[in-house]
Amino acid sequence: MNEIIAFLRKKDYRITVQRKAILESLVTCGQFFSAQQVFDNVKRTYQDISFDTIYRNLNLFSAFGLLQQIHLPKGDGSVFEITEEPHPHLICLRCGKIQCVDNTLVDLTVINEALWPGFTICRYSLEFYGYCSECRDAQRLSEERKETNVCI
């Protein structure tokens, strides 16, 4: 957290009591967290903080690459992850489980040259949506049960 505070100060952002409380909350939120979770955590200590303040700060931290925003399927919003390097994610459409993907599997040089030669990628967000093995197996089992219960 001290590195983030130093980084923000270097960018001429004030470290307000609210901003510090948000940063402290991030440490306790777990690997993936929503703006609502951060809001609920901070609200316990600072009742007058607004959801908008939380969201603006999370977006600021994301813009600086301190957090990675992960977009959820079906209009469920997004979650954030504290990370030093952006990386892709696998997201299950059924249970919502998120799995990090090693970013060495994504060759940005090849992608960059294929899509827009001369363009410099500064950061990226890449999500793959599908079904985890547990949900895929559960879906298959459910379909098999439907087939065996067909009335003739």
GROMACS .gro file of C-alpha atoms in nm:
model
  152
    1MET     CA    1   0.000   0.000   0.000
    2ASN     CA    2   0.288   0.238   0.070
    3GLU     CA    3   0.402   0.201  -0.292
    4ILE     CA    4   0.057   0.302  -0.415
    5ILE     CA    5   0.051   0.605  -0.185
    6ALA     CA    6   0.398   0.709  -0.303
    7PHE     CA    7   0.289   0.663  -0.665
    8LEU     CA    8  -0.024   0.878  -0.617
    9ARG     CA    9   0.175   1.152  -0.442
   10LYS     CA   10   0.425   1.151  -0.727
   11LYS     CA   11   0.131   1.209  -0.962
   12ASP     CA   12   0.022   1.502  -0.740
   13TYR     CA   13  -0.285   1.330  -0.596
   14ARG     CA   14  -0.366   1.407  -0.235
   15ILE     CA   15  -0.390   1.117   0.005
   16THR     CA   16  -0.715   1.205   0.176
   17VAL     CA   17  -0.853   1.012   0.471
   18GLN     CA   18  -1.115   0.861   0.241
   19ARG     CA   19  -0.862   0.762  -0.025
   20LYS     CA   20  -0.642   0.601   0.238
   21ALA     CA   21  -0.943   0.412   0.378
   22ILE     CA   22  -1.023   0.285   0.028
   23LEU     CA   23  -0.665   0.165  -0.018
   24GLU     CA   24  -0.669  -0.007   0.322
   25SER     CA   25  -0.995  -0.176   0.231
   26LEU     CA   26  -0.846  -0.320  -0.088
   27VAL     CA   27  -0.600  -0.523   0.117
   28THR     CA   28  -0.884  -0.699   0.303
   29CYS     CA   29  -1.118  -0.754   0.007
   30GLY     CA   30  -0.963  -1.068  -0.138
   31GLN     CA   31  -0.831  -1.129  -0.487
   32PHE     CA   32  -1.137  -1.005  -0.679
   33PHE     CA   33  -1.369  -0.741  -0.539
   34SER     CA   34  -1.652  -0.519  -0.652
   35ALA     CA   35  -1.697  -0.148  -0.592
   36GLN     CA   36  -1.990  -0.242  -0.368
   37GLN     CA   37  -1.767  -0.459  -0.147
   38VAL     CA   38  -1.517  -0.175  -0.108
   39PHE     CA   39  -1.802   0.067  -0.036
   40ASP     CA   40  -1.946  -0.164   0.232
   41ASN     CA   41  -1.603  -0.204   0.396
   42VAL     CA   42  -1.521   0.167   0.399
   43LYS     CA   43  -1.875   0.268   0.502
   44ARG     CA   44  -1.827   0.085   0.835
   45THR     CA   45  -1.561   0.340   0.930
   46TYR     CA   46  -1.660   0.646   0.724
   47GLN     CA   47  -2.040   0.667   0.714
   48ASP     CA   48  -2.039   0.981   0.501
   49ILE     CA   49  -1.843   0.834   0.208
   50SER     CA   50  -2.037   0.805  -0.117
   51PHE     CA   51  -2.042   0.516  -0.361
   52ASP     CA   52  -1.938   0.764  -0.631
   53THR     CA   53  -1.618   0.844  -0.437
   54ILE     CA   54  -1.535   0.473  -0.419
   55TYR     CA   55  -1.603   0.418  -0.788
   56ARG     CA   56  -1.405   0.725  -0.900
   57ASN     CA   57  -1.103   0.614  -0.696
   58LEU     CA   58  -1.119   0.255  -0.823
   59ASN     CA   59  -1.132   0.390  -1.180
   60LEU     CA   60  -0.839   0.622  -1.104
   61PHE     CA   61  -0.635   0.331  -0.965
   62SER     CA   62  -0.728   0.127  -1.275
   63ALA     CA   63  -0.625   0.408  -1.510
   64PHE     CA   64  -0.282   0.410  -1.346
   65GLY     CA   65  -0.252   0.033  -1.379
   66LEU     CA   66  -0.267  -0.026  -1.003
   67LEU     CA   67  -0.588  -0.227  -1.040
   68GLN     CA   68  -0.723  -0.430  -1.328
   69GLN     CA   69  -1.094  -0.402  -1.401
   70ILE     CA   70  -1.257  -0.727  -1.511
   71HIS     CA   71  -1.589  -0.701  -1.695
   72LEU     CA   72  -1.844  -0.961  -1.595
   73PRO     CA   73  -2.090  -1.123  -1.836
   74LYS     CA   74  -2.466  -1.066  -1.851
   75GLY     CA   75  -2.448  -0.703  -1.742
   76ASP     CA   76  -2.329  -0.797  -1.393
   77GLY     CA   77  -2.088  -0.502  -1.386
   78SER     CA   78  -1.725  -0.553  -1.306
   79VAL     CA   79  -1.481  -0.653  -1.038
   80PHE     CA   80  -1.131  -0.531  -0.969
   81GLU     CA   81  -0.803  -0.704  -0.893
   82ILE     CA   82  -0.484  -0.561  -0.746
   83THR     CA   83  -0.213  -0.641  -0.997
   84GLU     CA   84   0.122  -0.514  -1.115
   85GLU     CA   85   0.084  -0.661  -1.464
   86PRO     CA   86  -0.235  -0.683  -1.669
   87HIS     CA   87  -0.329  -1.037  -1.765
   88PRO     CA   88  -0.621  -1.220  -1.926
   89HIS     CA   89  -0.894  -1.396  -1.730
   90LEU     CA   90  -1.120  -1.696  -1.787
   91ILE     CA   91  -1.471  -1.628  -1.657
   92CYS     CA   92  -1.738  -1.896  -1.612
   93LEU     CA   93  -2.074  -1.785  -1.750
   94ARG     CA   94  -2.262  -2.010  -1.508
   95CYS     CA   95  -2.096  -1.977  -1.166
   96GLY     CA   96  -1.895  -1.658  -1.222
   97LYS     CA   97  -1.565  -1.812  -1.114
   98ILE     CA   98  -1.262  -1.616  -1.241
   99GLN     CA   99  -0.928  -1.773  -1.326
  100CYS     CA  100  -0.615  -1.568  -1.401
  101VAL     CA  101  -0.423  -1.657  -1.717
  102ASP     CA  102  -0.045  -1.626  -1.735
  103ASN     CA  103   0.020  -1.312  -1.941
  104THR     CA  104   0.319  -1.475  -2.111
  105LEU     CA  105   0.061  -1.672  -2.311
  106VAL     CA  106  -0.045  -1.347  -2.479
  107ASP     CA  107   0.216  -1.212  -2.718
  108LEU     CA  108   0.130  -0.842  -2.742
  109THR     CA  109   0.393  -0.786  -3.011
  110VAL     CA  110   0.225  -1.032  -3.247
  111ILE     CA  111  -0.121  -0.895  -3.166
  112ASN     CA  112  -0.002  -0.538  -3.207
  113GLU     CA  113   0.167  -0.594  -3.544
  114ALA     CA  114  -0.127  -0.797  -3.677
  115LEU     CA  115  -0.390  -0.542  -3.579
  116TRP     CA  116  -0.227  -0.201  -3.597
  117PRO     CA  117   0.141  -0.177  -3.686
  118GLY     CA  118   0.311   0.109  -3.506
  119PHE     CA  119   0.049   0.124  -3.231
  120THR     CA  120   0.189   0.106  -2.877
  121ILE     CA  121  -0.016  -0.096  -2.629
  122CYS     CA  122   0.007   0.057  -2.280
  123ARG     CA  123  -0.244  -0.165  -2.103
  124TYR     CA  124  -0.515  -0.407  -2.201
  125SER     CA  125  -0.813  -0.599  -2.073
  126LEU     CA  126  -0.881  -0.946  -2.208
  127GLU     CA  127  -1.153  -1.175  -2.080
  128PHE     CA  128  -1.248  -1.518  -2.212
  129TYR     CA  129  -1.602  -1.630  -2.129
  130GLY     CA  130  -1.708  -1.994  -2.118
  131TYR     CA  131  -1.781  -2.274  -1.872
  132CYS     CA  132  -1.551  -2.416  -1.606
  133SER     CA  133  -1.520  -2.794  -1.590
  134GLU     CA  134  -1.759  -2.823  -1.293
  135CYS     CA  135  -2.033  -2.621  -1.463
  136ARG     CA  136  -1.980  -2.793  -1.796
  137ASP     CA  137  -2.014  -3.133  -1.625
  138ALA     CA  138  -2.322  -3.017  -1.431
  139GLN     CA  139  -2.479  -2.887  -1.753
  140ARG     CA  140  -2.408  -3.215  -1.930
  141LEU     CA  141  -2.561  -3.411  -1.641
  142SER     CA  142  -2.869  -3.187  -1.644
  143GLU     CA  143  -2.914  -3.241  -2.018
  144GLU     CA  144  -2.875  -3.618  -1.977
  145ARG     CA  145  -3.145  -3.618  -1.707
  146LYS     CA  146  -3.381  -3.426  -1.934
  147GLU     CA  147  -3.325  -3.678  -2.213
  148THR     CA  148  -3.400  -3.976  -1.985
  149ASN     CA  149  -3.720  -3.814  -1.852
  150VAL     CA  150  -3.879  -3.760  -2.194
  151CYS     CA  151  -4.231  -3.904  -2.206
  152ILE     CA  152  -4.328  -4.104  -2.514
   0.00000   0.00000   0.00000
